[in-house]
PDB file of N, CA and C and ligand atoms in Angstrom:
ATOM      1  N   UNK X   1      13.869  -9.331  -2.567  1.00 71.00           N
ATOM      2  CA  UNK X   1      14.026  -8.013  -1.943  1.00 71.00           C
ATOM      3  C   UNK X   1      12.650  -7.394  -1.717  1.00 71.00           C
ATOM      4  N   UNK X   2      12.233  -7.163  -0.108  1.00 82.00           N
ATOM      5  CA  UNK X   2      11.150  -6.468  -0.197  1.00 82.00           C
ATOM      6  C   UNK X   2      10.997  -4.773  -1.230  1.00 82.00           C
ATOM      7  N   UNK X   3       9.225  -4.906  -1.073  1.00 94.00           N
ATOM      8  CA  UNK X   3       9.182  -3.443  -1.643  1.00 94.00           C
ATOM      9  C   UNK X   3       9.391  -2.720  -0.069  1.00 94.00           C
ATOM     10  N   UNK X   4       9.624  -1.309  -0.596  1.00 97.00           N
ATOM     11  CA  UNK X   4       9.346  -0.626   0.584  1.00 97.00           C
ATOM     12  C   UNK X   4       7.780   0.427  -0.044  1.00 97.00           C
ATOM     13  N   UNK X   5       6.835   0.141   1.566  1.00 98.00           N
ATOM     14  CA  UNK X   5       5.790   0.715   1.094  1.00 98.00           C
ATOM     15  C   UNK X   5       5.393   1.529   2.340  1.00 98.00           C
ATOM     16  N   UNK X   6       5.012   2.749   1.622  1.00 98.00           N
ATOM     17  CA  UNK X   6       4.401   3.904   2.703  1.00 98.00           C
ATOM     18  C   UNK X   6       3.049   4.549   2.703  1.00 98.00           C
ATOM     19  N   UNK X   7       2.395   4.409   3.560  1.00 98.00           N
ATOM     20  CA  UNK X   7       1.061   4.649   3.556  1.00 98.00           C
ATOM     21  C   UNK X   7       1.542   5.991   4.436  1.00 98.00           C
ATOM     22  N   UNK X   8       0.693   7.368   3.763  1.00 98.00           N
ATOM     23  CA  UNK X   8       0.511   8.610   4.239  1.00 98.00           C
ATOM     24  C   UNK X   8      -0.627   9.000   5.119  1.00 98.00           C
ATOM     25  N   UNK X   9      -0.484   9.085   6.624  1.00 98.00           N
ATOM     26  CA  UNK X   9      -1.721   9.100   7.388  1.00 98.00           C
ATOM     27  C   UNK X   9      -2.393  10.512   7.424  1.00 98.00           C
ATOM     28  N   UNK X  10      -1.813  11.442   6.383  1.00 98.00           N
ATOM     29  CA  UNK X  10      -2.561  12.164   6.332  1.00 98.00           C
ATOM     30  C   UNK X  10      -3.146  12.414   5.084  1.00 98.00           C
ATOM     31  N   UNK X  11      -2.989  11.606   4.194  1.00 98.00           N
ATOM     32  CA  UNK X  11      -3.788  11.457   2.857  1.00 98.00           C
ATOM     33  C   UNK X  11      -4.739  10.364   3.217  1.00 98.00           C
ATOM     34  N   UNK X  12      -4.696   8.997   3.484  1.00 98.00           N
ATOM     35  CA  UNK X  12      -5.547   8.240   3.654  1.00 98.00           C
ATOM     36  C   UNK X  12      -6.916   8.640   4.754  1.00 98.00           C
ATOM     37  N   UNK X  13      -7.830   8.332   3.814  1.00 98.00           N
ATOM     38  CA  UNK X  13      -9.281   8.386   4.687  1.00 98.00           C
ATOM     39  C   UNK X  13     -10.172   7.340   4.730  1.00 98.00           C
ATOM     40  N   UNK X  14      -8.910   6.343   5.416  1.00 98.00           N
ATOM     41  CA  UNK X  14     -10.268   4.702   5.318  1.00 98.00           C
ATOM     42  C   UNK X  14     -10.554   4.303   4.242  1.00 98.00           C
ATOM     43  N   UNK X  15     -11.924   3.151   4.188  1.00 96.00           N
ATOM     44  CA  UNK X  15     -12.069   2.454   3.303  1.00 96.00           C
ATOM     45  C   UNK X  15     -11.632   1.511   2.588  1.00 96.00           C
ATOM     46  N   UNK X  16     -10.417   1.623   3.041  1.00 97.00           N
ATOM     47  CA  UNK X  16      -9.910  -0.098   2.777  1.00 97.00           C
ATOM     48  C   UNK X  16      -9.545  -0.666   1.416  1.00 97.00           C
ATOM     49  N   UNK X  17      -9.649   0.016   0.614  1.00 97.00           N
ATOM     50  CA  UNK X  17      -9.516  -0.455  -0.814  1.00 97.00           C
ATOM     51  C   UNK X  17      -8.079  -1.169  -1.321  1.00 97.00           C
ATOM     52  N   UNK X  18      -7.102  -0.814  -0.625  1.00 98.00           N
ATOM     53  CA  UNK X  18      -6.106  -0.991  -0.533  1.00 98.00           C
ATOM     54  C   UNK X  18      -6.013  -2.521   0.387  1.00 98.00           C
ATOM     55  N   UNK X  19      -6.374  -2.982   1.158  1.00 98.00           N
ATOM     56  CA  UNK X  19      -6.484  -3.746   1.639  1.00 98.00           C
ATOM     57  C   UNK X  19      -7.238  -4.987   0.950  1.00 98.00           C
ATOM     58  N   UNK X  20      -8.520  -4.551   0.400  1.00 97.00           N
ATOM     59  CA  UNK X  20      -8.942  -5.257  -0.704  1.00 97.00           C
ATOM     60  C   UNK X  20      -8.417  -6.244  -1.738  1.00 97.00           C
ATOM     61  N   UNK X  21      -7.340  -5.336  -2.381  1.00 97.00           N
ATOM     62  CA  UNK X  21      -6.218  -5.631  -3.127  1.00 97.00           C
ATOM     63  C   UNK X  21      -5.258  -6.283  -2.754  1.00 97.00           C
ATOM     64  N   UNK X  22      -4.781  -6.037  -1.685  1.00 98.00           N
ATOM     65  CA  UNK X  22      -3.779  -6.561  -1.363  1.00 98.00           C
ATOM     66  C   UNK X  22      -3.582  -6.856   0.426  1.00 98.00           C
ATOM     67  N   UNK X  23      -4.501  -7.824   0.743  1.00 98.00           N
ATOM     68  CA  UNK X  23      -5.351  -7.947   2.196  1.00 98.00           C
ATOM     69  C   UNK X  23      -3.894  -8.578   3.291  1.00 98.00           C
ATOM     70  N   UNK X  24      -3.037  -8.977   2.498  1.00 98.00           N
ATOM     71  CA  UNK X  24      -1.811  -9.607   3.535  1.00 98.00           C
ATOM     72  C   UNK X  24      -0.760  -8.378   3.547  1.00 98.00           C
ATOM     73  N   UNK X  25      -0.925  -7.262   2.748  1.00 98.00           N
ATOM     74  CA  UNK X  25       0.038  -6.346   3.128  1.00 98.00           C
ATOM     75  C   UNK X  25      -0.405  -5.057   4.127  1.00 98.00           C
ATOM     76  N   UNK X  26      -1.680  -4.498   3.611  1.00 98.00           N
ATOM     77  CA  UNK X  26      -2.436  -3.480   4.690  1.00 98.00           C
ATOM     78  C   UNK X  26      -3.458  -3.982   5.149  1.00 98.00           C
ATOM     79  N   UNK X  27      -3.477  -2.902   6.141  1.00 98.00           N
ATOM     80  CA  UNK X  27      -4.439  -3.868   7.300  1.00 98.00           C
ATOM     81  C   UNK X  27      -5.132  -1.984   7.348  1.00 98.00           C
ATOM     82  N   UNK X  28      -6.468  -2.167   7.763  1.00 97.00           N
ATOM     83  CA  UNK X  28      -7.509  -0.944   8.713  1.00 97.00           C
ATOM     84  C   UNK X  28      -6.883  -1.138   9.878  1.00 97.00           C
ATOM     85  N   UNK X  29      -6.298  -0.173  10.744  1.00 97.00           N
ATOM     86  CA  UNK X  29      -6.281   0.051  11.726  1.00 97.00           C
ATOM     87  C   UNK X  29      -7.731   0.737  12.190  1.00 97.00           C
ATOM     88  N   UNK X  30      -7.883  -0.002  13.844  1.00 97.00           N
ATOM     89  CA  UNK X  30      -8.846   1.243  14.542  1.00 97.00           C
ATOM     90  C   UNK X  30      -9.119   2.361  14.358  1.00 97.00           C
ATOM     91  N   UNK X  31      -8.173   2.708  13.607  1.00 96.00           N
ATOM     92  CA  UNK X  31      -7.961   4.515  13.396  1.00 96.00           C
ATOM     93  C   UNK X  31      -8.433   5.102  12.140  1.00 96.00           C
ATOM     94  N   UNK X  32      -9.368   3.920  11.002  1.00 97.00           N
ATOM     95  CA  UNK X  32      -9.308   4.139  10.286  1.00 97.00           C
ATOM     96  C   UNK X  32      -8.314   4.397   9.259  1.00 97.00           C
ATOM     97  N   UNK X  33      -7.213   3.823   9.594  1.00 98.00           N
ATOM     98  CA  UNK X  33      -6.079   4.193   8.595  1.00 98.00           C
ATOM     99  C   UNK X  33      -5.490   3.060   8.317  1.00 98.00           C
ATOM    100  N   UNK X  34      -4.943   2.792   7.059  1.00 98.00           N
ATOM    101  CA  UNK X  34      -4.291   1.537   6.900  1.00 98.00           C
ATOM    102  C   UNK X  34      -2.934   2.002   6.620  1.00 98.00           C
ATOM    103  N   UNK X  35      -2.406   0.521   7.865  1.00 98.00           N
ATOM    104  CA  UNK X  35      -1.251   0.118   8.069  1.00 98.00           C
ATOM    105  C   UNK X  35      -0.478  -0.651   7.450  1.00 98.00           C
ATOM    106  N   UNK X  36       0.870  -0.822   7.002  1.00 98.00           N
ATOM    107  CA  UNK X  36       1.581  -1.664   6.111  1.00 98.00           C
ATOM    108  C   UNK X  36       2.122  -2.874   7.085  1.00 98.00           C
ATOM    109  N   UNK X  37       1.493  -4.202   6.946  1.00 98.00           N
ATOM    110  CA  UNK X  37       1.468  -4.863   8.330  1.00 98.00           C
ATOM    111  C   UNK X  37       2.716  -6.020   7.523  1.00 98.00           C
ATOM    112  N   UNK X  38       2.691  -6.452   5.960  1.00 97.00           N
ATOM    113  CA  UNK X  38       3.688  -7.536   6.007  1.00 97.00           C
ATOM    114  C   UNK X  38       4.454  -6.529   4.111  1.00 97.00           C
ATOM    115  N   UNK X  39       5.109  -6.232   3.808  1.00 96.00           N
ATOM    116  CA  UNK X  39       5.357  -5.607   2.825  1.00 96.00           C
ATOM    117  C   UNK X  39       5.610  -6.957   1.960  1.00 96.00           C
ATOM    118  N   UNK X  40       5.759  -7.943   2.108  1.00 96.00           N
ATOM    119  CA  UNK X  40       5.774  -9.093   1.221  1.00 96.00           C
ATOM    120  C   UNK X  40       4.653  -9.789   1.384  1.00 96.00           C
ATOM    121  N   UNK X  41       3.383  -9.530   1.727  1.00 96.00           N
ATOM    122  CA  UNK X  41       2.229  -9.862   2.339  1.00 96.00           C
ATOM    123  C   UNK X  41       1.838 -10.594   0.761  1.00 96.00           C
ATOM    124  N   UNK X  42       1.914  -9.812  -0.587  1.00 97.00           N
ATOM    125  CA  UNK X  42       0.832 -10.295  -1.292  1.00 97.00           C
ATOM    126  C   UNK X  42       2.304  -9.886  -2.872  1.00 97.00           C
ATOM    127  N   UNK X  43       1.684 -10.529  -3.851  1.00 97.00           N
ATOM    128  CA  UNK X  43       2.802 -10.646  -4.910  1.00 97.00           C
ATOM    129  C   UNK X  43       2.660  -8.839  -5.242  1.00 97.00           C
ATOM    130  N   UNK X  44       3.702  -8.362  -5.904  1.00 96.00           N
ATOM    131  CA  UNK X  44       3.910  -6.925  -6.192  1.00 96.00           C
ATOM    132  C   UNK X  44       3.057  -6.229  -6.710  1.00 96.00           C
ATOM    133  N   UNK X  45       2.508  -7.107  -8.165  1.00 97.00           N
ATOM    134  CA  UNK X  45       1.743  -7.017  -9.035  1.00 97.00           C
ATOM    135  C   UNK X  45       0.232  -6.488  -8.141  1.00 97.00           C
ATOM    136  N   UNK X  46      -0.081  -7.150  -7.110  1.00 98.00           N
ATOM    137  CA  UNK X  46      -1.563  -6.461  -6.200  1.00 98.00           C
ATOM    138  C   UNK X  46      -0.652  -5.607  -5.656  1.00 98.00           C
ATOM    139  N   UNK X  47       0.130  -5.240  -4.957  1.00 98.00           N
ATOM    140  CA  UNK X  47       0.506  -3.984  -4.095  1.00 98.00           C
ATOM    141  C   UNK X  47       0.563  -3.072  -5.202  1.00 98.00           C
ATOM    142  N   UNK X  48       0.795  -3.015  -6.144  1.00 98.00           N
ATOM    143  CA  UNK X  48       1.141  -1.956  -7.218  1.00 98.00           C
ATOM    144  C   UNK X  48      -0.516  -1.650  -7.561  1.00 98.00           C
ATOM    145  N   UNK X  49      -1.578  -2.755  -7.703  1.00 98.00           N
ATOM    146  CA  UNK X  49      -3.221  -2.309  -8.201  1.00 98.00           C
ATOM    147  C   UNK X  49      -3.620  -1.532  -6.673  1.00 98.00           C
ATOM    148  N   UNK X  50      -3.002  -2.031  -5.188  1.00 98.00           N
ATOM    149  CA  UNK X  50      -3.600  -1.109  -4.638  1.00 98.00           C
ATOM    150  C   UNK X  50      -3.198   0.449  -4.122  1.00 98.00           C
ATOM    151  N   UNK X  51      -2.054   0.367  -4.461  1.00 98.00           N
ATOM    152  CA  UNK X  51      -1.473   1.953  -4.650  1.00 98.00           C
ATOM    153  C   UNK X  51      -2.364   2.721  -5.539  1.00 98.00           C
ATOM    154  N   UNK X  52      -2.549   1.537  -7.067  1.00 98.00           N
ATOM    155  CA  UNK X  52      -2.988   2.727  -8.003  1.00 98.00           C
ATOM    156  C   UNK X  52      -4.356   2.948  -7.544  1.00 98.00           C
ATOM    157  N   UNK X  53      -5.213   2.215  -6.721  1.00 97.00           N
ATOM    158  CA  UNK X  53      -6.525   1.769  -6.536  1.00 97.00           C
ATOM    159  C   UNK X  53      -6.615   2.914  -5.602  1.00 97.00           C
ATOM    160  N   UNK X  54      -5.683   3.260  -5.046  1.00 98.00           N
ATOM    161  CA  UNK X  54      -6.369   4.486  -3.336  1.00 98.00           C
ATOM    162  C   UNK X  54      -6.862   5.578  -3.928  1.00 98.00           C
ATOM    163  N   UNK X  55      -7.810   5.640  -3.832  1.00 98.00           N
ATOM    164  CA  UNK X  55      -8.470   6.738  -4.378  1.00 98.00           C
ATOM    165  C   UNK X  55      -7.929   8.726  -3.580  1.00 98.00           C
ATOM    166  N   UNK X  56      -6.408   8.282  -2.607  1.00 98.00           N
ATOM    167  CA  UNK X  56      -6.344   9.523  -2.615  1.00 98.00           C
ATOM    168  C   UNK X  56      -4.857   9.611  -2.551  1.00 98.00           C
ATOM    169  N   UNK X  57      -4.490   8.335  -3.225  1.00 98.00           N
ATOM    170  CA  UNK X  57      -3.173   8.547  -3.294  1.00 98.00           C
ATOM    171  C   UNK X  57      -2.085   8.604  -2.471  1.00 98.00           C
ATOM    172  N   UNK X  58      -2.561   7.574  -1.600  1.00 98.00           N
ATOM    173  CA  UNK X  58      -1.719   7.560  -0.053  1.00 98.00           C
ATOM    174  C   UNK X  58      -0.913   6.730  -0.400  1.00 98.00           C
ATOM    175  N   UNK X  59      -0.738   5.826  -0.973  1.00 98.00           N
ATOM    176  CA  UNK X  59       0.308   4.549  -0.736  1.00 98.00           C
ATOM    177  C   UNK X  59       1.317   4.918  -1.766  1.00 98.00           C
ATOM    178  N   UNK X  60       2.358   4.684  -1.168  1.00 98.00           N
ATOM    179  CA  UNK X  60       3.778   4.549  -2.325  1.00 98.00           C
ATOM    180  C   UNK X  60       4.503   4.153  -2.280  1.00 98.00           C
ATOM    181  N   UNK X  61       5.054   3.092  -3.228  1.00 98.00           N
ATOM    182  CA  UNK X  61       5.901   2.051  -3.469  1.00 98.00           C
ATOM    183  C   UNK X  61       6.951   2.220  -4.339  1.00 98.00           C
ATOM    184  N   UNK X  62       8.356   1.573  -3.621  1.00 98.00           N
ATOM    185  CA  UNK X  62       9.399   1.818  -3.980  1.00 98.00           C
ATOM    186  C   UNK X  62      10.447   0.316  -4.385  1.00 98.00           C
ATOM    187  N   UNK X  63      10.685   0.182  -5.111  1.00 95.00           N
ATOM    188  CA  UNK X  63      11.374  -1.347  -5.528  1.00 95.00           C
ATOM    189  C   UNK X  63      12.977  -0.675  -5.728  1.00 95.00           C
ATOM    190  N   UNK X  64      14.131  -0.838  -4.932  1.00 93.00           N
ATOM    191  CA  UNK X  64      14.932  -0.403  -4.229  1.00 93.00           C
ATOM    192  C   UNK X  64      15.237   1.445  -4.522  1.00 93.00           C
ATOM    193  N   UNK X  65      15.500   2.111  -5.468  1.00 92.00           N
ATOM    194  CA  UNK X  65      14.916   3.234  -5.297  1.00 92.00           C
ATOM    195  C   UNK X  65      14.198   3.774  -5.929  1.00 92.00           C
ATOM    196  N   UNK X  66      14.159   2.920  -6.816  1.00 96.00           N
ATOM    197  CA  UNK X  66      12.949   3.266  -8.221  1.00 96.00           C
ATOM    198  C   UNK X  66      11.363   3.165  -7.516  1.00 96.00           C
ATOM    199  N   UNK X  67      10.667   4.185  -7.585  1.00 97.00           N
ATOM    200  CA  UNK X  67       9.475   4.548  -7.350  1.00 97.00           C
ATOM    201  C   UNK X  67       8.504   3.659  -7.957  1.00 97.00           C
ATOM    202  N   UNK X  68       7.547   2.756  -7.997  1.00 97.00           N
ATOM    203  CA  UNK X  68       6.867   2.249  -8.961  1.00 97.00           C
ATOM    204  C   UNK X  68       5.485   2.193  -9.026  1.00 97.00           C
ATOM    205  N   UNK X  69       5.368   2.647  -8.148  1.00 97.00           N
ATOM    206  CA  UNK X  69       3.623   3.005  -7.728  1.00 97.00           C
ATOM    207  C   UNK X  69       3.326   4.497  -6.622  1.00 97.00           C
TER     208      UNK X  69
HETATM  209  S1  LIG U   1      -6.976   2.781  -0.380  1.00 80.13           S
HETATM  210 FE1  LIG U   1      -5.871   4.637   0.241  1.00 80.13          FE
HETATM  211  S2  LIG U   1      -7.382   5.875   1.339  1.00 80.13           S
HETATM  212 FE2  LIG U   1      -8.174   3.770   1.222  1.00 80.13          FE
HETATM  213  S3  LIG U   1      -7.500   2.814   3.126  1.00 80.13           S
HETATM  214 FE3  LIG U   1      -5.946   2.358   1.576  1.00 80.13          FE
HETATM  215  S4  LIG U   1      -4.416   3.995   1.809  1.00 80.13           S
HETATM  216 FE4  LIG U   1      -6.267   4.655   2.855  1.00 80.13          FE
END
C-alpha cells in the first residue's frame, strides 16, 4: 500500500534535502519546489528521514490514515 505524501508549496523553499533522502520519491521542480514524483520511489523508512529532514516542515506522510511523518 502506497504512502500518501504531500509536499506544501507554500512551506517548502528549495534545497532539496528531501530529495537527498529520498531521490526516487521527490524531485526539484524548476520552481524550486519539490514534487512527489513516485510515492513508492524509495523504502518508507527514507521518506519518513526526509519529512523529518525538511527543515520547514513541508512534507507529510500518511500510511493509510495514520499520520507518520
Ligand atoms: S526538504 Fe522541505 S523545504 Fe527542502 S525541498 Fe524538500 S520539501 Fe522543500
Amino acid at each position: 500500500m502506497a504512502l500518501r505524501i504531500e509536499v506544501d508549496p507554500e512551506k517548502c523553499m528549495g534545497g532539496g534535502n528531501c530529495e537527498f533522502w529520498a531521490p526516487k520519491t521527490f524531485e526539484l521542480g524548476d520552481d524550486n519546489i519539490s514534487h512527489v514524483v513516485d510515492p513508492e520511489g524509495d523504502p518508507e523508512e527514507k521518506i519518513v528521514l526526509a519529512a523529518q529532514g525538511c527543515p520547514t516542515q513541508a512534507i507529510a506522510v500518511w500510511r493509510d490514515d495514520e499520520r507518520i511523518a
